[in-house]
Amino acid sequence: MAVKKQPKDLSKMSKRLQNKVIRNAALFVLFLIMFIFSVVNLIRWAVYNGKAENLKDQLIESSFSEIPKDKYANTRDTKKKNPVDFDTLKDRNTDTVAWIKIPGTTVDYPIVQTTNNDYYLHKDFDRKYSTCGWIFMDFKNSAKMIDKNTVLYGHNIKSGIMFADLQMILDNEIEGDVNIEVYTPYEKLNYKVFSSYMTYPDDYAIKSNIVDDETQGAFIREMLDRSETIYNLVPYKTDRVLTLSTCDDSGAKRILVHAVYVGGEIYKY
């Protein structure tokens, strides 16, 4: 008995249907992979953020203790005790050089420094891998905070940790002067912000190798001109500057905050 051949149009329609099913299946698999990848990254992000926040809380609890103002009243010793327990911090991480605290923000961290500016981009204070990284000082700077421009870096983590709150300074959300406190093993250094702005990555703004007053003066004038907020504070060319650097939300630009040293106090050590 002769078998009837399928009409050519029907055969073509069948092949097109098969191809469409294959394409749809491939797209479904691709979207499924993308979905799983996104979920895994989201969970990974949440885990590392949680670990970073817990680590910060641990370090504050174990190594930072505010001293009552009247503790040294009626004594001849004018040198106060350092609220930061650097011995404990250095036992945990020998790269510890200072502690930064910005009142009115969540910035409250020990600062580390190593031989390059890459290591702590993806390492936490315990030197374990972390997408949050840690707050670190430019490797070219002196840990004694005596340079013309000391530069600190930190990620802008959307959950509000590390240097995320530099956005608050940029948006002028802190009332009054913006103060920055930096503690070293030997002293407390007080700074006031005089410039903040957003820009594309710019080596000029994060110079950590300024050595003379004239260069420092030109640097300060440039930072004042760039500032998106007028702080009514003009540093001298002989002043020391602290620069804080982080990414914006997109990662394409940088938020930069510049502060001038305005005094401090010496600690026992």
mmCIF file of C-alpha atoms in Angstrom:
data_model
loop_
_atom_site.group_PDB
_atom_site.id
_atom_site.type_symbol
_atom_site.label_atom_id
_atom_site.label_comp_id
_atom_site.label_asym_id
_atom_site.label_seq_id
_atom_site.Cartn_x
_atom_site.Cartn_y
_atom_site.Cartn_z
ATOM 1 C CA MET A 1 0.000 0.000 0.000
ATOM 2 C CA ALA A 2 1.504 3.353 -0.999
ATOM 3 C CA VAL A 3 2.293 5.826 1.783
ATOM 4 C CA LYS A 4 1.171 9.332 1.151
ATOM 5 C CA LYS A 5 3.898 11.973 1.406
ATOM 6 C CA GLN A 6 3.270 14.954 3.700
ATOM 7 C CA PRO A 7 2.641 18.131 1.842
ATOM 8 C CA LYS A 8 5.725 20.351 1.672
ATOM 9 C CA ASP A 9 3.975 23.187 3.563
ATOM 10 C CA LEU A 10 3.048 20.828 6.400
ATOM 11 C CA SER A 11 6.622 19.549 6.611
ATOM 12 C CA LYS A 12 7.985 23.079 6.774
ATOM 13 C CA MET A 13 5.472 24.008 9.474
ATOM 14 C CA SER A 14 6.529 20.982 11.516
ATOM 15 C CA LYS A 15 10.207 21.944 11.272
ATOM 16 C CA ARG A 16 9.445 25.546 12.206
ATOM 17 C CA LEU A 17 7.477 24.329 15.216
ATOM 18 C CA GLN A 18 10.336 22.085 16.272
ATOM 19 C CA ASN A 19 12.839 24.935 15.918
ATOM 20 C CA LYS A 20 10.566 27.226 17.922
ATOM 21 C CA VAL A 21 10.279 24.654 20.715
ATOM 22 C CA ILE A 22 14.062 24.231 20.775
ATOM 23 C CA ARG A 23 14.599 28.010 20.857
ATOM 24 C CA ASN A 24 12.058 28.450 23.642
ATOM 25 C CA ALA A 25 13.624 25.615 25.622
ATOM 26 C CA ALA A 26 17.083 27.156 25.178
ATOM 27 C CA LEU A 27 15.802 30.565 26.298
ATOM 28 C CA PHE A 28 14.093 28.981 29.293
ATOM 29 C CA VAL A 29 17.323 27.249 30.327
ATOM 30 C CA LEU A 30 19.275 30.487 29.819
ATOM 31 C CA PHE A 31 16.825 32.520 31.929
ATOM 32 C CA LEU A 32 16.805 29.782 34.564
ATOM 33 C CA ILE A 33 20.606 29.874 34.767
ATOM 34 C CA MET A 34 20.546 33.687 35.000
ATOM 35 C CA PHE A 35 17.889 33.513 37.724
ATOM 36 C CA ILE A 36 19.843 30.965 39.746
ATOM 37 C CA PHE A 37 23.037 33.018 39.293
ATOM 38 C CA SER A 38 21.244 36.162 40.526
ATOM 39 C CA VAL A 39 19.784 34.372 43.539
ATOM 40 C CA VAL A 40 23.179 32.872 44.429
ATOM 41 C CA ASN A 41 24.825 36.315 44.141
ATOM 42 C CA LEU A 42 22.081 37.897 46.254
ATOM 43 C CA ILE A 43 22.520 35.271 48.970
ATOM 44 C CA ARG A 44 26.298 35.628 48.742
ATOM 45 C CA TRP A 45 26.004 39.424 49.034
ATOM 46 C CA ALA A 46 23.722 39.126 52.071
ATOM 47 C CA VAL A 47 26.044 36.616 53.759
ATOM 48 C CA TYR A 48 29.169 38.747 53.309
ATOM 49 C CA ASN A 49 27.318 41.905 54.384
ATOM 50 C CA GLY A 50 26.078 40.166 57.508
ATOM 51 C CA LYS A 51 29.553 38.899 58.332
ATOM 52 C CA ALA A 52 31.043 42.387 57.837
ATOM 53 C CA GLU A 53 28.444 43.988 60.128
ATOM 54 C CA ASN A 54 28.985 41.330 62.794
ATOM 55 C CA LEU A 55 32.746 41.759 62.576
ATOM 56 C CA LYS A 56 32.417 45.513 62.963
ATOM 57 C CA ASP A 57 30.233 45.065 66.066
ATOM 58 C CA GLN A 58 32.739 42.598 67.533
ATOM 59 C CA LEU A 59 35.639 44.981 67.013
ATOM 60 C CA ILE A 60 33.811 47.941 68.535
ATOM 61 C CA GLU A 61 32.792 45.854 71.540
ATOM 62 C CA SER A 62 36.271 44.415 72.102
ATOM 63 C CA SER A 63 38.477 47.347 71.146
ATOM 64 C CA PHE A 64 36.698 50.719 71.398
ATOM 65 C CA SER A 65 35.611 52.190 74.714
ATOM 66 C CA GLU A 66 34.820 55.876 75.211
ATOM 67 C CA ILE A 67 36.507 57.301 78.300
ATOM 68 C CA PRO A 68 34.286 59.456 80.588
ATOM 69 C CA LYS A 69 35.278 63.111 80.362
ATOM 70 C CA ASP A 70 35.810 63.445 84.109
ATOM 71 C CA LYS A 71 37.968 60.323 84.448
ATOM 72 C CA TYR A 72 41.149 62.394 84.608
ATOM 73 C CA ALA A 73 39.686 65.371 86.443
ATOM 74 C CA ASN A 74 41.688 66.632 89.428
ATOM 75 C CA THR A 75 44.847 64.817 88.335
ATOM 76 C CA ARG A 76 48.164 66.228 87.200
ATOM 77 C CA ASP A 77 48.309 63.862 84.254
ATOM 78 C CA THR A 78 46.987 65.795 81.240
ATOM 79 C CA LYS A 79 47.358 62.850 78.873
ATOM 80 C CA LYS A 80 44.212 60.787 78.479
ATOM 81 C CA LYS A 81 43.975 57.093 77.832
ATOM 82 C CA ASN A 82 43.305 56.023 74.248
ATOM 83 C CA PRO A 83 39.725 54.689 73.846
ATOM 84 C CA VAL A 84 41.019 52.282 71.181
ATOM 85 C CA ASP A 85 42.684 49.083 72.378
ATOM 86 C CA PHE A 86 45.357 48.843 69.694
ATOM 87 C CA ASP A 87 47.135 45.947 71.410
ATOM 88 C CA THR A 88 44.033 43.767 70.982
ATOM 89 C CA LEU A 89 43.520 44.946 67.403
ATOM 90 C CA LYS A 90 47.146 44.349 66.425
ATOM 91 C CA ASP A 91 47.054 40.889 67.984
ATOM 92 C CA ARG A 92 44.182 40.149 65.636
ATOM 93 C CA ASN A 93 45.645 41.930 62.609
ATOM 94 C CA THR A 94 49.148 43.407 62.553
ATOM 95 C CA ASP A 95 48.117 45.662 59.633
ATOM 96 C CA THR A 96 46.052 47.841 62.015
ATOM 97 C CA VAL A 97 47.227 51.472 61.925
ATOM 98 C CA ALA A 98 44.309 53.620 63.145
ATOM 99 C CA TRP A 99 40.574 53.905 63.795
ATOM 100 C CA ILE A 100 38.130 56.220 62.000
ATOM 101 C CA LYS A 101 34.839 57.510 63.380
ATOM 102 C CA ILE A 102 32.498 60.016 61.710
ATOM 103 C CA PRO A 103 29.784 61.270 64.123
ATOM 104 C CA GLY A 104 26.323 61.191 62.585
ATOM 105 C CA THR A 105 27.191 58.272 60.292
ATOM 106 C CA THR A 106 27.813 54.536 60.557
ATOM 107 C CA VAL A 107 31.523 54.977 59.810
ATOM 108 C CA ASP A 108 33.255 53.476 62.858
ATOM 109 C CA TYR A 109 36.086 51.109 61.882
ATOM 110 C CA PRO A 110 39.682 50.166 62.498
ATOM 111 C CA ILE A 111 41.899 51.138 59.567
ATOM 112 C CA VAL A 112 44.395 48.735 58.028
ATOM 113 C CA GLN A 113 47.350 49.256 55.702
ATOM 114 C CA THR A 114 49.487 46.853 53.706
ATOM 115 C CA THR A 115 52.021 47.037 50.857
ATOM 116 C CA ASN A 116 49.457 47.659 48.087
ATOM 117 C CA ASN A 117 45.996 49.116 47.472
ATOM 118 C CA ASP A 118 44.426 45.884 46.215
ATOM 119 C CA TYR A 119 44.561 43.408 49.088
ATOM 120 C CA TYR A 120 41.825 44.890 51.302
ATOM 121 C CA LEU A 121 39.464 45.495 48.414
ATOM 122 C CA HIS A 122 38.365 41.884 48.908
ATOM 123 C CA LYS A 123 39.633 41.011 52.378
ATOM 124 C CA ASP A 124 38.026 41.808 55.728
ATOM 125 C CA PHE A 125 39.779 42.778 58.958
ATOM 126 C CA ASP A 126 40.528 39.109 59.677
ATOM 127 C CA ARG A 127 42.120 38.788 56.209
ATOM 128 C CA LYS A 128 39.326 36.537 55.011
ATOM 129 C CA TYR A 129 37.753 36.936 51.573
ATOM 130 C CA SER A 130 34.852 39.392 51.588
ATOM 131 C CA THR A 131 33.061 41.295 48.855
ATOM 132 C CA CYS A 132 32.794 44.170 51.362
ATOM 133 C CA GLY A 133 36.551 44.520 51.784
ATOM 134 C CA TRP A 134 37.676 46.821 54.598
ATOM 135 C CA ILE A 135 38.676 50.436 55.291
ATOM 136 C CA PHE A 136 42.341 50.833 54.378
ATOM 137 C CA MET A 137 45.020 53.504 54.103
ATOM 138 C CA ASP A 138 46.947 54.165 50.899
ATOM 139 C CA PHE A 139 50.127 52.091 51.024
ATOM 140 C CA LYS A 140 52.241 55.168 50.200
ATOM 141 C CA ASN A 141 51.037 57.090 53.272
ATOM 142 C CA SER A 142 52.688 57.201 56.677
ATOM 143 C CA ALA A 143 50.685 55.308 59.293
ATOM 144 C CA LYS A 144 51.507 58.187 61.666
ATOM 145 C CA MET A 145 49.128 60.437 59.679
ATOM 146 C CA ILE A 146 51.814 63.076 59.131
ATOM 147 C CA ASP A 147 51.577 63.347 55.326
ATOM 148 C CA LYS A 148 50.217 66.361 53.463
ATOM 149 C CA ASN A 149 47.368 64.187 52.173
ATOM 150 C CA THR A 150 46.458 60.902 53.845
ATOM 151 C CA VAL A 151 44.074 58.809 51.738
ATOM 152 C CA LEU A 152 41.614 56.204 53.023
ATOM 153 C CA TYR A 153 39.567 53.884 50.815
ATOM 154 C CA GLY A 154 36.416 51.838 51.429
ATOM 155 C CA HIS A 155 33.622 50.251 49.432
ATOM 156 C CA ASN A 156 30.177 51.808 49.129
ATOM 157 C CA ILE A 157 28.045 48.902 50.375
ATOM 158 C CA LYS A 158 24.332 49.393 49.700
ATOM 159 C CA SER A 159 23.341 48.011 53.094
ATOM 160 C CA GLY A 160 25.004 51.093 54.618
ATOM 161 C CA ILE A 161 28.339 49.749 55.829
ATOM 162 C CA MET A 162 31.965 50.674 55.111
ATOM 163 C CA PHE A 163 32.059 54.084 53.335
ATOM 164 C CA ALA A 164 28.412 54.082 52.149
ATOM 165 C CA ASP A 165 27.616 57.079 54.366
ATOM 166 C CA LEU A 166 30.008 59.307 52.456
ATOM 167 C CA GLN A 167 26.926 59.772 50.290
ATOM 168 C CA MET A 168 25.303 61.514 53.296
ATOM 169 C CA ILE A 169 28.198 63.963 53.423
ATOM 170 C CA LEU A 170 28.005 64.534 49.675
ATOM 171 C CA ASP A 171 24.253 65.177 49.942
ATOM 172 C CA ASN A 172 24.829 67.603 52.839
ATOM 173 C CA GLU A 173 22.572 65.578 55.165
ATOM 174 C CA ILE A 174 24.656 66.174 58.300
ATOM 175 C CA GLU A 175 23.759 69.370 60.146
ATOM 176 C CA GLY A 176 26.583 71.729 61.054
ATOM 177 C CA ASP A 177 30.249 70.934 60.657
ATOM 178 C CA VAL A 178 31.142 67.477 59.422
ATOM 179 C CA ASN A 179 33.721 66.151 61.863
ATOM 180 C CA ILE A 180 35.989 63.175 61.388
ATOM 181 C CA GLU A 181 37.857 61.555 64.262
ATOM 182 C CA VAL A 182 40.931 59.428 63.645
ATOM 183 C CA TYR A 183 42.644 57.568 66.458
ATOM 184 C CA THR A 184 46.221 56.284 66.215
ATOM 185 C CA PRO A 185 48.093 54.414 68.953
ATOM 186 C CA TYR A 186 49.502 57.749 70.136
ATOM 187 C CA GLU A 187 46.897 60.451 69.514
ATOM 188 C CA LYS A 188 43.452 61.506 68.438
ATOM 189 C CA LEU A 189 43.287 63.647 65.302
ATOM 190 C CA ASN A 190 40.269 65.827 64.580
ATOM 191 C CA TYR A 191 39.351 66.850 61.047
ATOM 192 C CA LYS A 192 36.646 69.010 59.497
ATOM 193 C CA VAL A 193 35.320 68.465 55.978
ATOM 194 C CA PHE A 194 35.998 71.309 53.538
ATOM 195 C CA SER A 195 35.193 69.642 50.215
ATOM 196 C CA SER A 196 32.983 66.842 48.871
ATOM 197 C CA TYR A 197 32.015 65.960 45.329
ATOM 198 C CA MET A 198 31.496 63.165 42.827
ATOM 199 C CA THR A 199 33.809 62.642 39.891
ATOM 200 C CA TYR A 200 35.192 60.049 37.538
ATOM 201 C CA PRO A 201 38.263 58.207 38.874
ATOM 202 C CA ASP A 202 40.929 60.870 39.189
ATOM 203 C CA ASP A 203 44.431 60.310 40.534
ATOM 204 C CA TYR A 204 44.808 64.039 41.193
ATOM 205 C CA ALA A 205 42.165 63.973 43.887
ATOM 206 C CA ILE A 206 43.775 61.101 45.793
ATOM 207 C CA LYS A 207 47.401 62.194 45.675
ATOM 208 C CA SER A 208 49.188 60.618 48.609
ATOM 209 C CA ASN A 209 52.670 61.827 47.710
ATOM 210 C CA ILE A 210 52.456 65.628 48.133
ATOM 211 C CA VAL A 211 55.658 66.850 49.752
ATOM 212 C CA ASP A 212 55.766 70.672 49.514
ATOM 213 C CA ASP A 213 53.499 73.528 50.587
ATOM 214 C CA GLU A 214 53.042 75.002 47.114
ATOM 215 C CA THR A 215 51.763 71.732 45.692
ATOM 216 C CA GLN A 216 49.532 71.320 48.736
ATOM 217 C CA GLY A 217 48.144 74.819 48.263
ATOM 218 C CA ALA A 218 47.285 74.123 44.626
ATOM 219 C CA PHE A 219 45.721 70.808 45.619
ATOM 220 C CA ILE A 220 43.528 72.440 48.277
ATOM 221 C CA ARG A 221 42.374 75.196 45.889
ATOM 222 C CA GLU A 222 41.415 72.556 43.330
ATOM 223 C CA MET A 223 39.444 70.563 45.917
ATOM 224 C CA LEU A 224 37.624 73.715 47.061
ATOM 225 C CA ASP A 225 36.661 74.526 43.471
ATOM 226 C CA ARG A 226 35.303 71.025 42.917
ATOM 227 C CA SER A 227 33.213 70.871 46.075
ATOM 228 C CA GLU A 228 29.453 70.579 45.582
ATOM 229 C CA THR A 229 28.855 72.103 49.029
ATOM 230 C CA ILE A 230 30.299 75.328 50.436
ATOM 231 C CA TYR A 231 31.687 74.537 53.901
ATOM 232 C CA ASN A 232 33.035 78.028 54.715
ATOM 233 C CA LEU A 233 36.350 76.452 55.617
ATOM 234 C CA VAL A 234 39.541 77.238 53.701
ATOM 235 C CA PRO A 235 42.648 75.292 54.750
ATOM 236 C CA TYR A 236 46.146 76.770 54.566
ATOM 237 C CA LYS A 237 48.789 75.301 52.309
ATOM 238 C CA THR A 238 50.655 74.153 55.403
ATOM 239 C CA ASP A 239 47.674 72.154 56.695
ATOM 240 C CA ARG A 240 47.377 68.384 56.613
ATOM 241 C CA VAL A 241 44.461 66.900 54.675
ATOM 242 C CA LEU A 242 42.541 63.644 55.007
ATOM 243 C CA THR A 243 40.897 62.265 51.857
ATOM 244 C CA LEU A 244 38.161 59.595 51.898
ATOM 245 C CA SER A 245 37.358 57.777 48.661
ATOM 246 C CA THR A 246 34.548 55.407 47.691
ATOM 247 C CA CYS A 247 32.513 54.441 44.609
ATOM 248 C CA ASP A 248 29.080 55.810 43.808
ATOM 249 C CA ASP A 249 26.090 53.462 43.425
ATOM 250 C CA SER A 250 26.929 52.735 39.799
ATOM 251 C CA GLY A 251 30.583 51.993 40.433
ATOM 252 C CA ALA A 252 31.590 54.255 37.545
ATOM 253 C CA LYS A 253 32.303 57.391 39.592
ATOM 254 C CA ARG A 254 33.974 58.202 42.886
ATOM 255 C CA ILE A 255 32.678 60.090 45.906
ATOM 256 C CA LEU A 256 35.513 62.075 47.432
ATOM 257 C CA VAL A 257 35.523 63.813 50.786
ATOM 258 C CA HIS A 258 38.400 66.053 51.907
ATOM 259 C CA ALA A 259 38.913 67.177 55.496
ATOM 260 C CA VAL A 260 41.542 69.382 57.158
ATOM 261 C CA TYR A 261 43.313 68.628 60.434
ATOM 262 C CA VAL A 262 42.108 71.039 63.152
ATOM 263 C CA GLY A 263 43.809 69.683 66.262
ATOM 264 C CA GLY A 264 43.838 66.704 68.572
ATOM 265 C CA GLU A 265 45.161 65.251 71.789
ATOM 266 C CA ILE A 266 48.040 63.032 72.820
ATOM 267 C CA TYR A 267 47.409 59.696 74.498
ATOM 268 C CA LYS A 268 49.365 57.493 76.818
ATOM 269 C CA TYR A 269 50.786 54.429 75.129
#
